[in-house]
């Protein structure tokens, strides 16, 4: 039995990510796969640690771990490669993501130096980029190289993607989908498609219009599975599990005592 696991929208919540990954088995079967669907940074305080962990996991299991980019990584890359120097940085709430790349003392020294020198907002942004580059050049290079790969992962039965695809043209979706749709598509689409589509980006509460899906996977009853559980609110990174032999999907609910319970999601392969 081969299993495909997928998670998305970790958003800097390192401990929640590790808790969910404890459910993933990549060792008992070398064909098992783990697909990360993007949005690893912003909102939580440990974005840098999350990125390093995913990078190292991919290096440890190069044929089993697939890492896609989300729109938050794209904005971050645009910022530190100076393609869009101010847009992402100007939206950084309390500098949580930037802070995660420095120790507390390092960050305070940077702030102190820029204030003493009376640097402009643009100059502060550029200085932050330069200091991150000094410390994390390999991590940045790894992220940038991800832009060269496909923004989706396709199997015989599924399309894994951060946000979505253009579904109207069915079998021509690879050519009909605009580049930004893969990571920015909104609103979330539901209904039947010839393959199952597994995506994050839009919270399961938003897609389902039902608060009971906070921290859980939402299946629309047809071909769409959404797995952004709003970790900032729920404290949970949902995990979707797919059994390639039976075609069954399942996920996990977390009990009050911290243990996980697996449950089946009703889905019959067509």
PDB file of C-alpha atoms in Angstrom:
ATOM      1  CA  UNK A   1       0.000   0.000   0.000  1.00  0.00           C
ATOM      2  CA  UNK A   2       1.368   3.396  -1.009  1.00  0.00           C
ATOM      3  CA  UNK A   3       0.238   6.529   0.783  1.00  0.00           C
ATOM      4  CA  UNK A   4       0.281  10.156  -0.321  1.00  0.00           C
ATOM      5  CA  UNK A   5       0.165  12.736   2.470  1.00  0.00           C
ATOM      6  CA  UNK A   6      -0.415  16.438   1.923  1.00  0.00           C
ATOM      7  CA  UNK A   7      -0.367  19.534   4.123  1.00  0.00           C
ATOM      8  CA  UNK A   8      -0.574  23.238   3.409  1.00  0.00           C
ATOM      9  CA  UNK A   9      -0.589  26.735   4.916  1.00  0.00           C
ATOM     10  CA  UNK A  10       1.714  26.205   7.880  1.00  0.00           C
ATOM     11  CA  UNK A  11       2.289  29.960   8.115  1.00  0.00           C
ATOM     12  CA  UNK A  12       5.219  29.939  10.493  1.00  0.00           C
ATOM     13  CA  UNK A  13       3.703  27.638  13.127  1.00  0.00           C
ATOM     14  CA  UNK A  14       6.600  25.250  13.633  1.00  0.00           C
ATOM     15  CA  UNK A  15       5.267  23.212  16.562  1.00  0.00           C
ATOM     16  CA  UNK A  16       1.893  22.662  14.893  1.00  0.00           C
ATOM     17  CA  UNK A  17       3.692  21.478  11.770  1.00  0.00           C
ATOM     18  CA  UNK A  18       5.818  18.986  13.724  1.00  0.00           C
ATOM     19  CA  UNK A  19       2.740  17.705  15.532  1.00  0.00           C
ATOM     20  CA  UNK A  20       1.030  16.935  12.231  1.00  0.00           C
ATOM     21  CA  UNK A  21       4.147  15.475  10.632  1.00  0.00           C
ATOM     22  CA  UNK A  22       4.341  12.939  13.454  1.00  0.00           C
ATOM     23  CA  UNK A  23       1.454  11.220  11.603  1.00  0.00           C
ATOM     24  CA  UNK A  24       3.426  10.876   8.375  1.00  0.00           C
ATOM     25  CA  UNK A  25       5.280   7.658   7.575  1.00  0.00           C
ATOM     26  CA  UNK A  26       7.986   7.960   4.929  1.00  0.00           C
ATOM     27  CA  UNK A  27      10.134   5.111   6.198  1.00  0.00           C
ATOM     28  CA  UNK A  28       8.090   1.921   5.970  1.00  0.00           C
ATOM     29  CA  UNK A  29       7.449   2.340   2.245  1.00  0.00           C
ATOM     30  CA  UNK A  30       9.860   4.243   0.017  1.00  0.00           C
ATOM     31  CA  UNK A  31       7.007   4.967  -2.404  1.00  0.00           C
ATOM     32  CA  UNK A  32       5.070   6.957   0.185  1.00  0.00           C
ATOM     33  CA  UNK A  33       5.027  10.677  -0.557  1.00  0.00           C
ATOM     34  CA  UNK A  34       4.542  13.891   1.378  1.00  0.00           C
ATOM     35  CA  UNK A  35       3.420  16.948  -0.583  1.00  0.00           C
ATOM     36  CA  UNK A  36       3.728  20.444   0.853  1.00  0.00           C
ATOM     37  CA  UNK A  37       1.308  22.819  -0.871  1.00  0.00           C
ATOM     38  CA  UNK A  38       2.813  26.176   0.067  1.00  0.00           C
ATOM     39  CA  UNK A  39       2.394  29.137   2.412  1.00  0.00           C
ATOM     40  CA  UNK A  40       5.007  28.125   4.945  1.00  0.00           C
ATOM     41  CA  UNK A  41       5.709  31.669   6.132  1.00  0.00           C
ATOM     42  CA  UNK A  42       3.990  34.747   7.619  1.00  0.00           C
ATOM     43  CA  UNK A  43       1.611  35.066  10.605  1.00  0.00           C
ATOM     44  CA  UNK A  44       3.494  32.732  12.983  1.00  0.00           C
ATOM     45  CA  UNK A  45       6.824  33.494  14.653  1.00  0.00           C
ATOM     46  CA  UNK A  46       8.873  30.575  13.264  1.00  0.00           C
ATOM     47  CA  UNK A  47       8.803  31.004   9.489  1.00  0.00           C
ATOM     48  CA  UNK A  48      12.558  30.553   9.146  1.00  0.00           C
ATOM     49  CA  UNK A  49      12.570  27.353  11.205  1.00  0.00           C
ATOM     50  CA  UNK A  50       9.665  25.996   9.155  1.00  0.00           C
ATOM     51  CA  UNK A  51      11.517  26.616   5.899  1.00  0.00           C
ATOM     52  CA  UNK A  52      14.711  24.999   7.144  1.00  0.00           C
ATOM     53  CA  UNK A  53      12.836  21.960   8.387  1.00  0.00           C
ATOM     54  CA  UNK A  54      11.033  21.463   5.072  1.00  0.00           C
ATOM     55  CA  UNK A  55      14.259  21.971   3.133  1.00  0.00           C
ATOM     56  CA  UNK A  56      16.089  19.398   5.256  1.00  0.00           C
ATOM     57  CA  UNK A  57      13.202  16.933   5.017  1.00  0.00           C
ATOM     58  CA  UNK A  58      13.244  17.227   1.235  1.00  0.00           C
ATOM     59  CA  UNK A  59      17.009  16.626   1.232  1.00  0.00           C
ATOM     60  CA  UNK A  60      16.577  13.575   3.451  1.00  0.00           C
ATOM     61  CA  UNK A  61      13.774  12.118   1.300  1.00  0.00           C
ATOM     62  CA  UNK A  62      14.467  13.548  -2.176  1.00  0.00           C
ATOM     63  CA  UNK A  63      12.239  11.076  -3.988  1.00  0.00           C
ATOM     64  CA  UNK A  64       9.380  11.271  -1.507  1.00  0.00           C
ATOM     65  CA  UNK A  65       8.972  14.891  -0.436  1.00  0.00           C
ATOM     66  CA  UNK A  66       7.535  17.410  -2.901  1.00  0.00           C
ATOM     67  CA  UNK A  67       7.604  21.101  -2.029  1.00  0.00           C
ATOM     68  CA  UNK A  68       5.383  23.579  -3.904  1.00  0.00           C
ATOM     69  CA  UNK A  69       5.367  27.333  -3.424  1.00  0.00           C
ATOM     70  CA  UNK A  70       2.417  29.358  -2.193  1.00  0.00           C
ATOM     71  CA  UNK A  71       1.613  33.003  -2.813  1.00  0.00           C
ATOM     72  CA  UNK A  72       3.305  34.030   0.447  1.00  0.00           C
ATOM     73  CA  UNK A  73       6.596  32.493  -0.650  1.00  0.00           C
ATOM     74  CA  UNK A  74       6.237  34.184  -4.034  1.00  0.00           C
ATOM     75  CA  UNK A  75       5.794  37.587  -2.373  1.00  0.00           C
ATOM     76  CA  UNK A  76       8.736  36.919  -0.076  1.00  0.00           C
ATOM     77  CA  UNK A  77      10.948  35.879  -3.008  1.00  0.00           C
ATOM     78  CA  UNK A  78       9.921  38.978  -4.961  1.00  0.00           C
ATOM     79  CA  UNK A  79      10.912  41.090  -1.968  1.00  0.00           C
ATOM     80  CA  UNK A  80      14.348  39.644  -1.293  1.00  0.00           C
ATOM     81  CA  UNK A  81      15.231  39.412  -4.991  1.00  0.00           C
ATOM     82  CA  UNK A  82      14.264  43.092  -5.316  1.00  0.00           C
ATOM     83  CA  UNK A  83      11.568  42.442  -7.894  1.00  0.00           C
ATOM     84  CA  UNK A  84       9.046  44.111  -5.602  1.00  0.00           C
ATOM     85  CA  UNK A  85      11.041  45.605  -2.788  1.00  0.00           C
ATOM     86  CA  UNK A  86       8.306  47.136  -0.635  1.00  0.00           C
ATOM     87  CA  UNK A  87       5.029  45.314  -1.219  1.00  0.00           C
ATOM     88  CA  UNK A  88       5.596  42.254   0.996  1.00  0.00           C
ATOM     89  CA  UNK A  89       7.691  44.091   3.587  1.00  0.00           C
ATOM     90  CA  UNK A  90       5.069  46.793   4.013  1.00  0.00           C
ATOM     91  CA  UNK A  91       2.494  44.138   4.930  1.00  0.00           C
ATOM     92  CA  UNK A  92       4.693  42.295   7.442  1.00  0.00           C
ATOM     93  CA  UNK A  93       2.665  42.341  10.664  1.00  0.00           C
ATOM     94  CA  UNK A  94       5.028  43.164  13.542  1.00  0.00           C
ATOM     95  CA  UNK A  95       7.923  41.936  11.355  1.00  0.00           C
ATOM     96  CA  UNK A  96       7.236  38.387  12.574  1.00  0.00           C
ATOM     97  CA  UNK A  97       8.617  36.706   9.464  1.00  0.00           C
ATOM     98  CA  UNK A  98      11.695  38.935   9.196  1.00  0.00           C
ATOM     99  CA  UNK A  99      12.403  38.517  12.923  1.00  0.00           C
ATOM    100  CA  UNK A 100      12.422  34.741  12.513  1.00  0.00           C
ATOM    101  CA  UNK A 101      15.619  34.996  10.434  1.00  0.00           C
ATOM    102  CA  UNK A 102      17.551  36.647  13.287  1.00  0.00           C
ATOM    103  CA  UNK A 103      18.209  36.169  16.955  1.00  0.00           C
ATOM    104  CA  UNK A 104      16.504  38.738  19.166  1.00  0.00           C
ATOM    105  CA  UNK A 105      19.772  40.608  19.724  1.00  0.00           C
ATOM    106  CA  UNK A 106      20.611  40.595  16.018  1.00  0.00           C
ATOM    107  CA  UNK A 107      17.231  42.046  15.121  1.00  0.00           C
ATOM    108  CA  UNK A 108      17.411  44.749  17.798  1.00  0.00           C
ATOM    109  CA  UNK A 109      20.886  45.737  16.589  1.00  0.00           C
ATOM    110  CA  UNK A 110      19.584  46.074  13.038  1.00  0.00           C
ATOM    111  CA  UNK A 111      16.679  48.251  14.164  1.00  0.00           C
ATOM    112  CA  UNK A 112      18.997  50.361  16.313  1.00  0.00           C
ATOM    113  CA  UNK A 113      21.481  50.862  13.477  1.00  0.00           C
ATOM    114  CA  UNK A 114      18.858  51.846  10.939  1.00  0.00           C
ATOM    115  CA  UNK A 115      17.225  54.298  13.360  1.00  0.00           C
ATOM    116  CA  UNK A 116      20.542  55.904  14.279  1.00  0.00           C
ATOM    117  CA  UNK A 117      21.386  56.351  10.621  1.00  0.00           C
ATOM    118  CA  UNK A 118      17.980  57.827   9.868  1.00  0.00           C
ATOM    119  CA  UNK A 119      17.406  55.464   6.979  1.00  0.00           C
ATOM    120  CA  UNK A 120      14.208  55.571   4.933  1.00  0.00           C
ATOM    121  CA  UNK A 121      11.674  52.763   4.836  1.00  0.00           C
ATOM    122  CA  UNK A 122      13.084  51.616   1.505  1.00  0.00           C
ATOM    123  CA  UNK A 123      16.614  51.631   2.875  1.00  0.00           C
ATOM    124  CA  UNK A 124      15.545  49.634   5.954  1.00  0.00           C
ATOM    125  CA  UNK A 125      13.923  47.082   3.663  1.00  0.00           C
ATOM    126  CA  UNK A 126      17.069  46.752   1.574  1.00  0.00           C
ATOM    127  CA  UNK A 127      19.226  46.468   4.697  1.00  0.00           C
ATOM    128  CA  UNK A 128      17.032  43.648   6.033  1.00  0.00           C
ATOM    129  CA  UNK A 129      17.388  41.816   2.718  1.00  0.00           C
ATOM    130  CA  UNK A 130      21.168  42.164   2.836  1.00  0.00           C
ATOM    131  CA  UNK A 131      21.380  40.881   6.426  1.00  0.00           C
ATOM    132  CA  UNK A 132      19.120  37.894   5.731  1.00  0.00           C
ATOM    133  CA  UNK A 133      21.205  37.077   2.690  1.00  0.00           C
ATOM    134  CA  UNK A 134      24.352  37.031   4.803  1.00  0.00           C
ATOM    135  CA  UNK A 135      22.925  34.426   7.147  1.00  0.00           C
ATOM    136  CA  UNK A 136      20.616  32.356   4.972  1.00  0.00           C
ATOM    137  CA  UNK A 137      21.867  32.455   1.381  1.00  0.00           C
ATOM    138  CA  UNK A 138      21.457  28.695   0.837  1.00  0.00           C
ATOM    139  CA  UNK A 139      17.903  28.770   2.121  1.00  0.00           C
ATOM    140  CA  UNK A 140      17.080  31.690  -0.160  1.00  0.00           C
ATOM    141  CA  UNK A 141      18.643  29.938  -3.143  1.00  0.00           C
ATOM    142  CA  UNK A 142      16.593  26.831  -2.390  1.00  0.00           C
ATOM    143  CA  UNK A 143      13.395  28.889  -2.392  1.00  0.00           C
ATOM    144  CA  UNK A 144      14.239  30.739  -5.586  1.00  0.00           C
ATOM    145  CA  UNK A 145      14.992  27.450  -7.353  1.00  0.00           C
ATOM    146  CA  UNK A 146      11.483  26.278  -6.473  1.00  0.00           C
ATOM    147  CA  UNK A 147      10.142  28.895  -8.879  1.00  0.00           C
ATOM    148  CA  UNK A 148      11.681  26.922 -11.738  1.00  0.00           C
ATOM    149  CA  UNK A 149       9.578  23.819 -11.074  1.00  0.00           C
ATOM    150  CA  UNK A 150       5.931  23.155 -11.911  1.00  0.00           C
ATOM    151  CA  UNK A 151       3.525  24.929  -9.510  1.00  0.00           C
ATOM    152  CA  UNK A 152       1.538  21.702  -9.155  1.00  0.00           C
ATOM    153  CA  UNK A 153       2.096  17.996  -8.613  1.00  0.00           C
ATOM    154  CA  UNK A 154       0.059  15.592 -10.715  1.00  0.00           C
ATOM    155  CA  UNK A 155      -0.676  11.904 -10.210  1.00  0.00           C
ATOM    156  CA  UNK A 156      -2.915   9.539 -12.143  1.00  0.00           C
ATOM    157  CA  UNK A 157      -5.864  10.600 -10.018  1.00  0.00           C
ATOM    158  CA  UNK A 158      -5.015  13.995  -8.488  1.00  0.00           C
ATOM    159  CA  UNK A 159      -3.709  17.487  -8.979  1.00  0.00           C
ATOM    160  CA  UNK A 160      -2.005  18.950  -5.921  1.00  0.00           C
ATOM    161  CA  UNK A 161      -1.718  22.733  -6.074  1.00  0.00           C
ATOM    162  CA  UNK A 162      -1.553  25.671  -3.695  1.00  0.00           C
ATOM    163  CA  UNK A 163      -4.643  27.594  -4.827  1.00  0.00           C
ATOM    164  CA  UNK A 164      -6.256  26.037  -7.870  1.00  0.00           C
ATOM    165  CA  UNK A 165      -6.408  25.663 -11.632  1.00  0.00           C
ATOM    166  CA  UNK A 166      -8.583  26.837 -14.502  1.00  0.00           C
ATOM    167  CA  UNK A 167     -11.104  24.008 -14.666  1.00  0.00           C
ATOM    168  CA  UNK A 168     -13.375  25.052 -17.507  1.00  0.00           C
ATOM    169  CA  UNK A 169     -11.177  23.512 -20.182  1.00  0.00           C
ATOM    170  CA  UNK A 170     -10.852  20.203 -18.334  1.00  0.00           C
ATOM    171  CA  UNK A 171      -8.030  18.279 -20.062  1.00  0.00           C
ATOM    172  CA  UNK A 172      -6.335  21.506 -21.201  1.00  0.00           C
ATOM    173  CA  UNK A 173      -6.024  22.905 -17.673  1.00  0.00           C
ATOM    174  CA  UNK A 174      -2.195  22.954 -17.774  1.00  0.00           C
ATOM    175  CA  UNK A 175      -2.272  25.365 -20.699  1.00  0.00           C
ATOM    176  CA  UNK A 176      -5.417  27.311 -19.774  1.00  0.00           C
ATOM    177  CA  UNK A 177      -4.391  28.122 -16.199  1.00  0.00           C
ATOM    178  CA  UNK A 178      -2.696  31.497 -15.868  1.00  0.00           C
ATOM    179  CA  UNK A 179       0.554  31.364 -13.846  1.00  0.00           C
ATOM    180  CA  UNK A 180      -0.839  33.372 -10.934  1.00  0.00           C
ATOM    181  CA  UNK A 181      -3.943  31.168 -10.663  1.00  0.00           C
ATOM    182  CA  UNK A 182      -1.889  28.241  -9.360  1.00  0.00           C
ATOM    183  CA  UNK A 183      -0.960  30.236  -6.247  1.00  0.00           C
ATOM    184  CA  UNK A 184      -3.567  33.032  -6.060  1.00  0.00           C
ATOM    185  CA  UNK A 185      -6.864  31.630  -7.380  1.00  0.00           C
ATOM    186  CA  UNK A 186      -9.883  32.967  -5.530  1.00  0.00           C
ATOM    187  CA  UNK A 187     -12.634  32.176  -4.812  1.00  0.00           C
ATOM    188  CA  UNK A 188     -12.199  28.460  -4.292  1.00  0.00           C
ATOM    189  CA  UNK A 189     -13.888  26.264  -6.860  1.00  0.00           C
ATOM    190  CA  UNK A 190     -16.056  23.264  -6.079  1.00  0.00           C
ATOM    191  CA  UNK A 191     -17.848  20.592  -8.075  1.00  0.00           C
ATOM    192  CA  UNK A 192     -16.887  17.734 -10.365  1.00  0.00           C
ATOM    193  CA  UNK A 193     -13.611  17.483 -12.292  1.00  0.00           C
ATOM    194  CA  UNK A 194     -11.986  14.536 -14.030  1.00  0.00           C
ATOM    195  CA  UNK A 195      -9.241  14.442 -11.369  1.00  0.00           C
ATOM    196  CA  UNK A 196      -9.351  15.230  -7.682  1.00  0.00           C
ATOM    197  CA  UNK A 197      -7.923  18.636  -6.823  1.00  0.00           C
ATOM    198  CA  UNK A 198      -6.183  19.077  -3.477  1.00  0.00           C
ATOM    199  CA  UNK A 199      -5.494  22.689  -2.537  1.00  0.00           C
ATOM    200  CA  UNK A 200      -4.826  25.063   0.312  1.00  0.00           C
ATOM    201  CA  UNK A 201      -4.828  28.891   0.117  1.00  0.00           C
ATOM    202  CA  UNK A 202      -8.486  29.409   1.049  1.00  0.00           C
ATOM    203  CA  UNK A 203      -9.468  28.300   4.523  1.00  0.00           C
ATOM    204  CA  UNK A 204     -11.752  25.320   4.917  1.00  0.00           C
ATOM    205  CA  UNK A 205     -14.139  27.494   6.935  1.00  0.00           C
ATOM    206  CA  UNK A 206     -14.348  29.953   4.052  1.00  0.00           C
ATOM    207  CA  UNK A 207     -14.890  27.272   1.405  1.00  0.00           C
ATOM    208  CA  UNK A 208     -17.463  25.340   3.401  1.00  0.00           C
ATOM    209  CA  UNK A 209     -19.056  28.399   5.048  1.00  0.00           C
ATOM    210  CA  UNK A 210     -19.095  26.250   8.182  1.00  0.00           C
ATOM    211  CA  UNK A 211     -17.019  26.919  11.301  1.00  0.00           C
ATOM    212  CA  UNK A 212     -16.911  23.212  12.196  1.00  0.00           C
ATOM    213  CA  UNK A 213     -14.198  22.808   9.551  1.00  0.00           C
ATOM    214  CA  UNK A 214     -11.752  25.016  11.409  1.00  0.00           C
ATOM    215  CA  UNK A 215      -8.548  22.977  11.618  1.00  0.00           C
ATOM    216  CA  UNK A 216      -9.998  20.224   9.426  1.00  0.00           C
ATOM    217  CA  UNK A 217     -10.024  19.046   5.820  1.00  0.00           C
ATOM    218  CA  UNK A 218     -13.071  19.975   3.741  1.00  0.00           C
ATOM    219  CA  UNK A 219     -14.280  17.755   0.891  1.00  0.00           C
ATOM    220  CA  UNK A 220     -16.983  19.243  -1.345  1.00  0.00           C
ATOM    221  CA  UNK A 221     -18.533  15.850  -2.071  1.00  0.00           C
ATOM    222  CA  UNK A 222     -17.197  15.826  -5.627  1.00  0.00           C
ATOM    223  CA  UNK A 223     -13.596  16.426  -6.689  1.00  0.00           C
ATOM    224  CA  UNK A 224     -12.168  19.086  -4.384  1.00  0.00           C
ATOM    225  CA  UNK A 225     -10.316  18.763  -1.106  1.00  0.00           C
ATOM    226  CA  UNK A 226      -9.256  21.910   0.746  1.00  0.00           C
ATOM    227  CA  UNK A 227      -6.718  21.627   3.536  1.00  0.00           C
ATOM    228  CA  UNK A 228      -5.983  25.145   4.839  1.00  0.00           C
ATOM    229  CA  UNK A 229      -7.209  24.805   8.419  1.00  0.00           C
ATOM    230  CA  UNK A 230      -6.374  28.383   9.509  1.00  0.00           C
ATOM    231  CA  UNK A 231      -3.556  27.274  11.793  1.00  0.00           C
ATOM    232  CA  UNK A 232      -3.299  30.736  13.322  1.00  0.00           C
ATOM    233  CA  UNK A 233      -6.794  30.253  14.800  1.00  0.00           C
ATOM    234  CA  UNK A 234      -7.033  26.478  15.111  1.00  0.00           C
ATOM    235  CA  UNK A 235      -3.493  25.577  16.178  1.00  0.00           C
ATOM    236  CA  UNK A 236      -3.729  22.640  13.761  1.00  0.00           C
ATOM    237  CA  UNK A 237      -2.184  21.930  10.363  1.00  0.00           C
ATOM    238  CA  UNK A 238      -4.652  19.477   8.756  1.00  0.00           C
ATOM    239  CA  UNK A 239      -3.288  16.364   7.076  1.00  0.00           C
ATOM    240  CA  UNK A 240      -4.910  14.691   4.086  1.00  0.00           C
ATOM    241  CA  UNK A 241      -3.996  11.048   3.552  1.00  0.00           C
ATOM    242  CA  UNK A 242      -4.636   9.108   0.349  1.00  0.00           C
ATOM    243  CA  UNK A 243      -4.372   5.342  -0.054  1.00  0.00           C
ATOM    244  CA  UNK A 244      -3.377   4.691  -3.671  1.00  0.00           C
ATOM    245  CA  UNK A 245      -4.542   1.069  -3.488  1.00  0.00           C
ATOM    246  CA  UNK A 246      -8.085   1.617  -2.215  1.00  0.00           C
ATOM    247  CA  UNK A 247      -8.562   5.152  -3.481  1.00  0.00           C
ATOM    248  CA  UNK A 248      -9.732   6.179  -0.012  1.00  0.00           C
ATOM    249  CA  UNK A 249      -9.006   9.526   1.624  1.00  0.00           C
ATOM    250  CA  UNK A 250      -8.723  10.072   5.345  1.00  0.00           C
ATOM    251  CA  UNK A 251      -7.662  12.736   7.819  1.00  0.00           C
ATOM    252  CA  UNK A 252      -7.185  13.168  11.550  1.00  0.00           C
ATOM    253  CA  UNK A 253      -8.976  14.829  14.430  1.00  0.00           C
ATOM    254  CA  UNK A 254      -7.054  15.953  17.464  1.00  0.00           C
ATOM    255  CA  UNK A 255      -8.473  15.015  20.869  1.00  0.00           C
ATOM    256  CA  UNK A 256      -8.374  17.188  23.961  1.00  0.00           C
ATOM    257  CA  UNK A 257      -5.571  15.012  25.384  1.00  0.00           C
ATOM    258  CA  UNK A 258      -3.406  15.787  22.346  1.00  0.00           C
ATOM    259  CA  UNK A 259      -3.775  12.391  20.651  1.00  0.00           C
ATOM    260  CA  UNK A 260      -4.875  12.001  17.034  1.00  0.00           C
ATOM    261  CA  UNK A 261      -7.747   9.900  15.702  1.00  0.00           C
ATOM    262  CA  UNK A 262      -7.928   8.976  12.032  1.00  0.00           C
ATOM    263  CA  UNK A 263     -11.274   9.204  10.255  1.00  0.00           C
ATOM    264  CA  UNK A 264     -12.365   8.280   6.752  1.00  0.00           C
ATOM    265  CA  UNK A 265     -13.503  10.825   4.203  1.00  0.00           C
ATOM    266  CA  UNK A 266     -16.122   9.311   1.933  1.00  0.00           C
ATOM    267  CA  UNK A 267     -14.738   9.311  -1.571  1.00  0.00           C
ATOM    268  CA  UNK A 268     -15.134   6.690  -4.252  1.00  0.00           C
ATOM    269  CA  UNK A 269     -12.708   6.670  -7.126  1.00  0.00           C
ATOM    270  CA  UNK A 270     -14.515   7.060 -10.410  1.00  0.00           C
TER     271      UNK A 270
END
